[in-house]
XYZ file of C-alpha atoms in Angstrom:
567
model
C 0.000 0.000 0.000
C 1.388 3.423 -1.031
C 1.626 6.537 1.078
C -1.750 7.776 -0.200
C -3.293 4.398 0.659
C -1.910 4.604 4.167
C -3.347 8.113 4.460
C -6.768 6.918 3.257
C -6.696 3.968 5.652
C -5.652 6.170 8.579
C -8.346 8.714 7.803
C -10.961 5.967 7.508
C -9.836 4.428 10.808
C -10.010 7.784 12.592
C -13.448 8.415 11.077
C -14.689 5.020 12.274
C -13.241 5.657 15.734
C -15.048 8.994 15.883
C -18.330 7.418 14.780
C -17.945 4.674 17.403
C -17.143 7.238 20.099
C -20.156 9.373 19.172
C -22.394 6.301 19.019
C -21.105 5.092 22.411
C -21.688 8.544 23.889
C -25.253 8.613 22.552
C -25.948 5.130 23.889
C -24.587 6.183 27.287
C -26.765 9.307 27.278
C -29.827 7.302 26.259
C -29.032 4.789 29.004
C -28.673 7.565 31.554
C -31.903 9.139 30.345
C -33.770 5.849 30.647
C -32.264 5.328 34.091
C -33.549 8.720 35.193
C -37.015 7.848 33.875
C -37.162 4.913 36.262
C -36.409 1.632 34.542
C -36.722 -0.575 37.633
C -39.459 0.403 40.112
C -43.008 1.521 39.460
C -45.001 3.135 42.270
C -48.209 1.115 42.714
C -49.133 2.426 46.170
C -52.305 4.107 44.968
C -53.463 1.422 42.536
C -53.084 -1.246 45.262
C -55.175 0.789 47.700
C -52.444 1.774 50.171
C -52.373 5.554 49.724
C -52.257 7.489 52.952
C -51.178 4.570 55.123
C -48.727 5.838 57.737
C -46.176 3.747 59.623
C -42.480 3.222 60.221
C -42.920 -0.590 60.289
C -43.905 -2.829 57.352
C -43.712 -6.615 56.883
C -44.733 -8.953 54.068
C -46.264 -12.276 55.182
C -48.759 -14.638 53.517
C -51.381 -14.871 56.252
C -54.119 -16.733 54.337
C -52.120 -19.314 52.331
C -53.072 -17.986 48.898
C -49.475 -17.621 47.716
C -49.561 -13.818 47.857
C -47.734 -11.808 50.532
C -50.090 -9.812 52.713
C -48.941 -6.728 54.584
C -48.638 -6.145 58.324
C -48.368 -2.400 58.995
C -46.999 -1.159 62.284
C -47.842 -4.436 63.989
C -51.373 -3.097 64.405
C -53.048 -3.330 61.002
C -53.273 -6.052 58.369
C -53.858 -5.605 54.659
C -54.748 -8.731 52.643
C -53.327 -9.080 49.136
C -56.123 -9.710 46.607
C -53.761 -10.000 43.594
C -54.407 -6.512 42.236
C -55.295 -4.661 45.417
C -54.821 -4.789 49.192
C -57.934 -4.915 51.406
C -58.012 -4.055 55.096
C -58.478 -6.987 57.483
C -61.068 -6.757 60.242
C -58.349 -7.301 62.856
C -56.542 -4.408 64.497
C -54.380 -4.180 67.592
C -56.196 -1.493 69.546
C -53.242 -0.670 71.772
C -49.675 0.531 71.302
C -47.268 -1.711 69.378
C -43.656 -0.666 68.743
C -42.700 -3.523 66.416
C -43.649 -7.101 65.645
C -42.176 -10.452 64.641
C -44.069 -13.026 62.560
C -43.872 -16.846 62.530
C -45.947 -19.978 63.186
C -45.336 -20.550 66.903
C -47.880 -23.340 67.487
C -47.274 -25.430 64.339
C -50.830 -25.182 63.040
C -49.736 -23.810 59.670
C -50.917 -20.244 60.371
C -48.588 -17.321 60.976
C -48.695 -15.734 64.430
C -47.528 -12.411 65.868
C -45.149 -11.331 68.581
C -46.093 -7.767 69.486
C -43.128 -5.901 70.983
C -43.527 -2.997 73.403
C -40.682 -0.756 74.542
C -41.220 0.619 78.038
C -38.725 3.311 79.036
C -39.712 3.874 82.656
C -36.622 6.070 83.156
C -38.081 8.729 80.854
C -40.301 11.173 82.723
C -42.232 11.769 79.491
C -43.113 8.067 79.171
C -46.416 7.187 80.785
C -46.500 3.499 81.638
C -49.638 2.157 79.988
C -49.052 -1.301 81.436
C -48.554 -2.837 77.998
C -45.943 -5.558 77.674
C -44.838 -7.960 74.950
C -47.533 -10.362 73.744
C -48.156 -13.411 71.549
C -51.178 -13.422 69.226
C -52.168 -16.603 67.341
C -53.256 -16.360 63.715
C -56.420 -17.929 62.343
C -55.233 -18.022 58.731
C -57.501 -15.176 57.674
C -55.601 -12.075 58.777
C -57.271 -12.210 62.190
C -55.419 -12.908 65.471
C -56.324 -13.739 69.072
C -54.155 -13.091 72.102
C -52.623 -15.977 74.050
C -53.113 -15.993 77.809
C -50.079 -16.648 80.007
C -47.761 -16.654 76.982
C -44.593 -16.128 79.056
C -43.005 -13.242 77.130
C -44.611 -10.224 78.846
C -43.116 -10.219 82.315
C -40.587 -7.405 81.929
C -41.012 -3.652 81.459
C -37.904 -3.023 79.357
C -36.797 -1.079 76.291
C -37.506 -3.967 73.935
C -36.289 -3.035 70.426
C -36.281 -6.092 68.172
C -37.012 -9.819 68.067
C -36.562 -12.897 65.904
C -37.974 -16.417 65.909
C -35.666 -19.423 65.449
C -35.309 -23.033 66.555
C -32.207 -23.020 68.752
C -32.272 -26.733 69.696
C -33.793 -28.283 66.540
C -36.713 -29.758 68.529
C -39.323 -28.638 66.000
C -40.672 -25.799 68.168
C -39.835 -22.164 67.521
C -38.000 -20.181 70.176
C -37.871 -16.400 70.559
C -34.944 -14.000 71.038
C -35.699 -10.422 72.146
C -33.191 -7.556 72.184
C -33.432 -4.573 74.547
C -31.703 -1.218 74.757
C -30.589 1.186 77.501
C -32.043 1.171 80.987
C -31.954 4.981 80.869
C -31.257 6.484 77.446
C -28.774 9.368 77.562
C -28.149 8.909 81.285
C -26.211 5.657 81.483
C -24.438 3.115 79.278
C -26.158 0.311 81.167
C -28.579 -1.835 79.170
C -31.366 -4.285 79.864
C -30.545 -7.936 79.120
C -31.462 -9.544 75.815
C -33.825 -12.427 76.573
C -34.170 -15.903 75.101
C -37.445 -17.791 75.385
C -37.908 -21.491 74.655
C -41.111 -22.372 72.824
C -43.298 -25.337 73.735
C -45.116 -25.476 70.405
C -48.453 -24.177 71.706
C -47.837 -20.423 71.600
C -46.340 -20.309 75.086
C -42.736 -19.680 76.072
C -40.390 -20.127 79.022
C -37.390 -17.829 79.583
C -33.979 -19.563 79.451
C -31.708 -16.490 79.183
C -29.501 -17.341 82.157
C -29.358 -21.039 81.356
C -28.193 -20.224 77.822
C -25.383 -17.965 79.087
C -26.946 -14.767 77.719
C -27.842 -12.848 80.891
C -24.493 -11.028 81.280
C -23.593 -8.261 83.744
C -25.319 -4.943 84.315
C -22.081 -2.927 84.803
C -21.165 -1.316 81.449
C -17.746 -1.361 79.791
C -16.771 -5.001 80.333
C -16.495 -7.723 77.716
C -19.313 -9.565 79.485
C -21.466 -6.436 79.973
C -24.934 -6.035 78.540
C -25.058 -3.715 75.559
C -27.910 -1.675 74.055
C -29.374 -3.901 71.341
C -31.087 -2.269 68.357
C -31.396 -5.310 66.103
C -31.290 -9.103 66.255
C -31.238 -11.837 63.657
C -30.018 -15.388 63.207
C -28.130 -17.557 60.738
C -26.102 -20.752 60.705
C -22.909 -18.720 60.610
C -20.474 -21.669 60.739
C -22.470 -24.271 58.768
C -22.747 -26.697 61.689
C -26.521 -27.079 61.448
C -27.372 -24.881 64.448
C -28.729 -21.348 64.244
C -26.480 -18.680 65.743
C -27.552 -15.261 67.047
C -26.415 -11.944 65.568
C -26.867 -8.968 67.886
C -26.522 -5.395 66.642
C -25.404 -2.919 69.305
C -25.982 0.806 69.546
C -23.968 3.513 71.317
C -20.743 2.472 69.554
C -20.581 -0.685 71.628
C -19.471 -3.938 69.998
C -21.849 -6.284 68.212
C -22.144 -9.869 69.401
C -22.108 -13.086 67.434
C -23.465 -15.764 69.746
C -22.240 -19.161 68.575
C -24.810 -21.871 69.216
C -22.910 -24.629 71.021
C -25.616 -27.182 70.279
C -26.232 -27.930 73.957
C -28.558 -25.038 74.771
C -25.740 -22.576 75.505
C -24.075 -19.840 73.463
C -20.549 -18.362 73.270
C -19.812 -14.845 72.035
C -17.331 -14.983 69.125
C -17.926 -11.428 67.920
C -14.398 -10.286 68.663
C -12.645 -13.299 67.127
C -14.687 -13.035 63.929
C -14.538 -9.203 63.597
C -18.321 -9.079 63.784
C -18.109 -6.801 66.828
C -16.528 -3.856 64.990
C -13.740 -2.705 62.709
C -10.030 -2.829 63.564
C -9.839 0.892 64.438
C -10.474 0.990 68.188
C -8.628 4.093 69.323
C -11.853 6.058 69.788
C -10.205 9.134 68.266
C -12.245 12.037 66.910
C -11.128 14.153 63.931
C -8.702 16.994 64.851
C -11.322 19.698 64.354
C -13.635 17.924 66.810
C -10.885 16.993 69.283
C -9.747 20.633 69.347
C -13.151 21.532 70.808
C -12.407 19.359 73.823
C -13.863 16.019 72.700
C -11.699 13.336 74.330
C -11.146 9.920 72.717
C -13.753 7.301 73.532
C -12.818 4.317 75.722
C -12.212 1.036 73.851
C -15.678 -0.345 74.564
C -17.148 2.752 72.871
C -15.088 2.571 69.668
C -17.426 0.510 67.477
C -20.662 1.398 65.689
C -24.361 2.203 65.909
C -25.567 -0.944 64.189
C -29.236 -1.224 63.252
C -29.475 -4.015 60.709
C -27.629 -7.118 59.581
C -28.626 -8.273 56.111
C -27.465 -11.900 55.927
C -26.958 -13.804 52.670
C -24.394 -15.759 50.671
C -23.863 -12.930 48.187
C -20.755 -14.453 46.560
C -22.237 -17.962 46.156
C -19.438 -19.764 47.992
C -21.671 -21.551 50.519
C -20.946 -19.345 53.558
C -23.296 -16.719 54.957
C -22.009 -13.176 54.558
C -23.461 -10.043 56.090
C -23.957 -6.337 55.477
C -24.100 -4.218 58.624
C -26.158 -1.020 58.382
C -24.788 1.704 60.651
C -25.660 5.247 61.640
C -22.594 7.489 61.760
C -21.505 11.093 61.168
C -18.587 13.087 59.786
C -17.710 14.416 63.241
C -17.295 10.900 64.697
C -14.352 10.044 62.442
C -12.478 6.922 63.517
C -14.455 6.699 66.743
C -17.477 5.204 64.942
C -17.830 2.359 62.423
C -19.320 2.885 58.996
C -21.736 0.532 57.231
C -19.761 -2.465 56.073
C -19.847 -5.626 53.966
C -18.612 -8.610 55.993
C -17.327 -11.543 53.921
C -17.367 -14.961 55.577
C -13.984 -16.606 54.941
C -15.240 -20.129 55.588
C -13.961 -23.149 57.439
C -10.264 -22.648 56.637
C -10.299 -19.384 58.608
C -12.755 -20.504 61.305
C -15.560 -18.567 59.596
C -14.049 -15.203 60.486
C -15.297 -12.152 58.588
C -13.225 -9.894 56.383
C -14.543 -6.340 56.495
C -14.605 -5.040 52.920
C -14.980 -1.255 52.817
C -14.542 -0.895 49.043
C -17.245 -2.998 47.346
C -20.139 -0.937 48.715
C -18.521 2.462 48.279
C -20.449 5.060 50.272
C -19.685 8.623 49.289
C -21.168 11.888 50.585
C -21.931 15.122 48.779
C -21.091 17.371 51.718
C -18.243 17.597 54.215
C -20.552 17.724 57.223
C -22.466 14.561 56.412
C -24.697 12.168 58.309
C -25.219 8.535 57.318
C -28.470 7.067 58.611
C -28.363 3.472 57.349
C -31.101 1.830 59.392
C -32.198 -1.101 57.205
C -30.725 -3.194 54.414
C -31.827 -6.144 52.320
C -30.480 -8.490 49.661
C -32.511 -8.656 46.455
C -31.809 -10.116 43.012
C -33.236 -7.045 41.332
C -32.819 -8.363 37.768
C -32.952 -12.156 38.354
C -29.449 -12.662 36.984
C -28.477 -15.067 39.782
C -26.462 -12.540 41.779
C -27.803 -10.801 44.877
C -27.893 -7.007 44.910
C -28.066 -4.757 47.977
C -30.720 -2.278 49.047
C -29.929 0.241 51.806
C -32.694 2.312 53.389
C -31.247 5.479 54.963
C -33.263 7.684 57.268
C -33.331 9.845 60.384
C -31.348 12.843 59.047
C -32.196 15.664 56.628
C -29.214 15.364 54.279
C -29.698 12.961 51.348
C -31.091 9.997 53.285
C -32.832 7.881 50.611
C -33.285 4.319 49.350
C -30.152 3.169 47.516
C -29.320 0.151 45.348
C -25.993 -1.518 44.598
C -25.971 -3.991 41.711
C -23.622 -6.988 41.842
C -21.506 -7.858 38.805
C -20.165 -11.264 37.752
C -16.858 -10.659 39.531
C -18.773 -9.862 42.774
C -18.012 -6.167 42.571
C -20.865 -3.682 43.042
C -21.983 -0.593 41.155
C -24.477 1.888 42.489
C -27.764 1.769 40.604
C -29.681 4.209 42.781
C -30.457 6.497 39.846
C -31.912 3.555 37.940
C -34.515 2.849 40.606
C -36.682 5.674 39.318
C -37.742 6.344 42.900
C -36.335 8.955 45.238
C -37.714 7.823 48.593
C -36.574 10.354 51.198
C -35.889 9.142 54.742
C -36.387 5.507 53.797
C -37.120 3.505 56.919
C -38.033 -0.167 57.274
C -38.339 -2.197 54.071
C -39.724 -5.627 53.223
C -39.292 -7.744 50.092
C -41.790 -10.048 48.388
C -43.428 -10.846 45.047
C -46.802 -9.108 45.300
C -48.249 -10.340 41.963
C -46.470 -13.662 41.358
C -44.582 -12.625 38.248
C -41.197 -13.785 39.551
C -39.859 -10.303 40.322
C -39.064 -9.240 43.873
C -41.068 -6.153 44.822
C -40.551 -3.691 47.680
C -42.667 -2.102 50.372
C -41.089 0.851 52.177
C -41.870 2.967 55.195
C -40.565 6.438 55.955
C -39.686 8.612 58.914
C -39.736 12.320 59.663
C -37.458 12.139 62.681
C -34.793 14.841 62.751
C -35.998 16.497 59.545
C -35.871 20.270 59.615
C -39.130 22.098 60.236
C -39.193 23.182 56.603
C -38.695 19.650 55.274
C -41.427 18.275 57.517
C -43.983 20.527 55.876
C -46.470 18.459 53.895
C -44.779 15.157 54.737
C -46.177 12.193 56.630
C -44.490 8.943 57.665
C -46.274 7.116 54.859
C -45.587 3.774 53.204
C -44.910 3.065 49.534
C -45.403 -0.061 47.412
C -43.119 -0.511 44.405
C -43.376 -3.018 41.569
C -40.092 -4.346 40.165
C -40.361 -4.245 36.357
C -36.794 -5.151 35.411
C -36.564 -8.993 35.219
C -39.564 -9.343 32.914
C -38.209 -6.768 30.472
C -34.799 -8.442 30.488
C -36.320 -11.869 29.894
C -34.602 -13.408 32.912
C -36.090 -16.494 34.530
C -36.784 -17.372 38.160
C -37.567 -20.149 40.609
C -39.767 -19.684 43.708
C -39.810 -22.348 46.433
C -42.003 -22.146 49.530
C -41.174 -24.540 52.363
C -44.162 -25.751 54.386
C -44.122 -26.576 58.085
C -41.300 -25.517 60.393
C -38.876 -24.005 57.894
C -37.142 -21.160 59.763
C -33.441 -22.022 59.614
C -33.800 -24.243 56.533
C -31.562 -23.759 53.501
C -32.413 -24.176 49.834
C -29.607 -24.656 47.300
C -30.172 -24.173 43.571
C -27.529 -25.148 41.017
C -27.639 -23.974 37.408
C -24.565 -24.736 35.359
C -21.529 -23.801 37.456
C -23.446 -21.466 39.760
C -24.936 -22.607 43.056
C -27.067 -20.213 45.062
C -28.404 -20.641 48.578
C -31.259 -19.057 50.504
C -31.851 -19.392 54.238
C -35.297 -18.933 55.812
C -35.290 -16.250 58.513
C -37.600 -15.439 61.408
C -36.362 -11.858 61.785
C -33.704 -9.704 60.129
C -32.660 -6.742 62.240
C -33.971 -3.519 63.708
C -37.592 -3.334 64.865
C -38.853 -6.607 63.459
C -37.423 -6.203 59.959
C -38.829 -9.113 57.904
C -39.134 -10.265 54.285
C -41.596 -12.734 52.841
C -40.054 -16.162 53.551
C -40.412 -17.651 50.057
C -37.021 -18.656 48.636
C -36.635 -16.749 45.370
C -33.853 -17.421 42.863
C -32.899 -15.588 39.690
C -31.815 -18.003 36.956
C -30.785 -15.565 34.229
C -31.400 -17.176 30.828
C -31.562 -20.748 32.173
C -34.858 -22.560 31.594
C -34.369 -24.969 34.488
C -32.374 -25.575 37.621
C -30.092 -28.571 37.251
C -30.392 -29.379 40.945
C -32.381 -28.216 43.966
C -31.281 -29.360 47.408
C -33.077 -28.578 50.668
C -31.656 -28.962 54.172
C -34.352 -28.675 56.834
C -33.708 -27.249 60.333
C -33.363 -30.734 61.846
C -30.803 -31.780 59.219
C -33.135 -33.799 56.966
C -32.255 -33.201 53.319
C -33.777 -33.907 49.925
C -32.634 -33.384 46.338
C -34.535 -32.669 43.127
C -33.210 -32.512 39.560
C -34.157 -30.673 36.385
C -36.597 -28.314 38.055
C -38.492 -26.202 35.524
C -38.039 -22.430 35.766
C -40.663 -19.683 36.037
C -42.674 -21.789 38.473
C -43.875 -21.412 42.050
C -43.321 -24.594 44.058
C -44.317 -25.715 47.537
C -42.423 -28.363 49.453
C -43.166 -30.214 52.686
C -40.400 -32.128 54.426
C -40.021 -35.544 52.794
C -42.434 -34.664 49.996
C -42.261 -33.767 46.337
C -41.937 -30.367 44.756
C -45.509 -29.345 44.000
C -46.592 -26.564 41.688
C -48.268 -23.923 43.815
C -51.783 -23.190 42.653
C -53.259 -19.711 42.741
């Protein structure tokens, strides 16, 4: 090729490069434009009949066995899902409820309620109404009746959160309740967390001391009680027993109570790095220290942990965790930030590595607050990789619902702008498939606490219902498996090609009764079937199923066959 030919070729190449660059830029702009229009969530609050409902607590739960998640609002009201609309149940708790937990406590197949009441008798503004924690049994219709002498209402304490689990694998659900300070703002002392053993009839007996969980009232010691703002459970070390995860407030360390299998528990929070990050100096930034703020003592060098979203996000068979924390610019190193905890498995005694880079939180202003109060794992696009939702609230500066999408290499990219929803002061969230299309939908609450007077104008602590439209438009497939009977603590494994996913059934997820619908939902991407489905029940019984057809809702009883769920 002559010189002129080289010139022509070079010109043509540069022209093609320019065209490609312009085309790529236009595609990017179109993509950004579509993202801003809201490609993922559609607000269906009004069309489903939930406009104007106010609460800071929301939970999905199928109360009438029709395959559709109903909605428990504030622990006091129930809305039944009628496929295209929610209808108010006749039942209502007439008295104060601060949060609730939901599970079948008497093994009759119907979901029941634990109604939690926080009684701060140290606060002169709190008028003791005599209400204590209660158990209400469900009738399978969205109606409940209170249990007499249930055994969980003896104490007037600052109860904050609860979860159901089977600690001894006896087939009866037990109850773990977390409590906060004995006198908020006046002392670091906290009430004890309490463990109750269930007898399978809706009644419970306290076994806190016997289980080694009572601890000491004097603050500041390793064995001291700490203010608990959230509780959940998982089989952290894959030994078949459910362990307890306790989220502490007031920058005190979290606890990971290892279930010893003999009715007792051992705190391994420090050894596993679940208690807090490695920075324990308690130092404040120079500009804060110069104002006379002394470093915090070691026991006050951790976080303000509200939620622990537990899941095997990297599909390696070990349960990982995202801790949602409230923190502020002025706290600096003296307070932990929200963090992804990666379970390193058996070779490293199931210790957690704290990864601060994958979920990269940034702030628009120097004087920022970070009010991460709830978090949840969701496969937003059914590609077989779990994504992370964070609901931030309680402060006036940019506290909204945020989404991080997981890539094939297990990195995360923020997709908040693609949600199409800007939900300010996002509080408790719950996940479920409201219309049985295979997409995981979201119900959200909100809070006005600590908003400025101007920002409170015209706002109420309302709830929002959002339909996930993404998987259907992408053409990705799903699998939905509902375990019948005592399933809390069970695990479902789904293998498609080289990828194996796992879901664990939970009886509570964190702060103030945070709960998702307990169906096990799996994104399968473009696969038309799961090569293998394996279920391990809470008592260790396991079963395996092969070539399970996608885009189907299944039910499974222990020892039975996978049945297509009718609706």
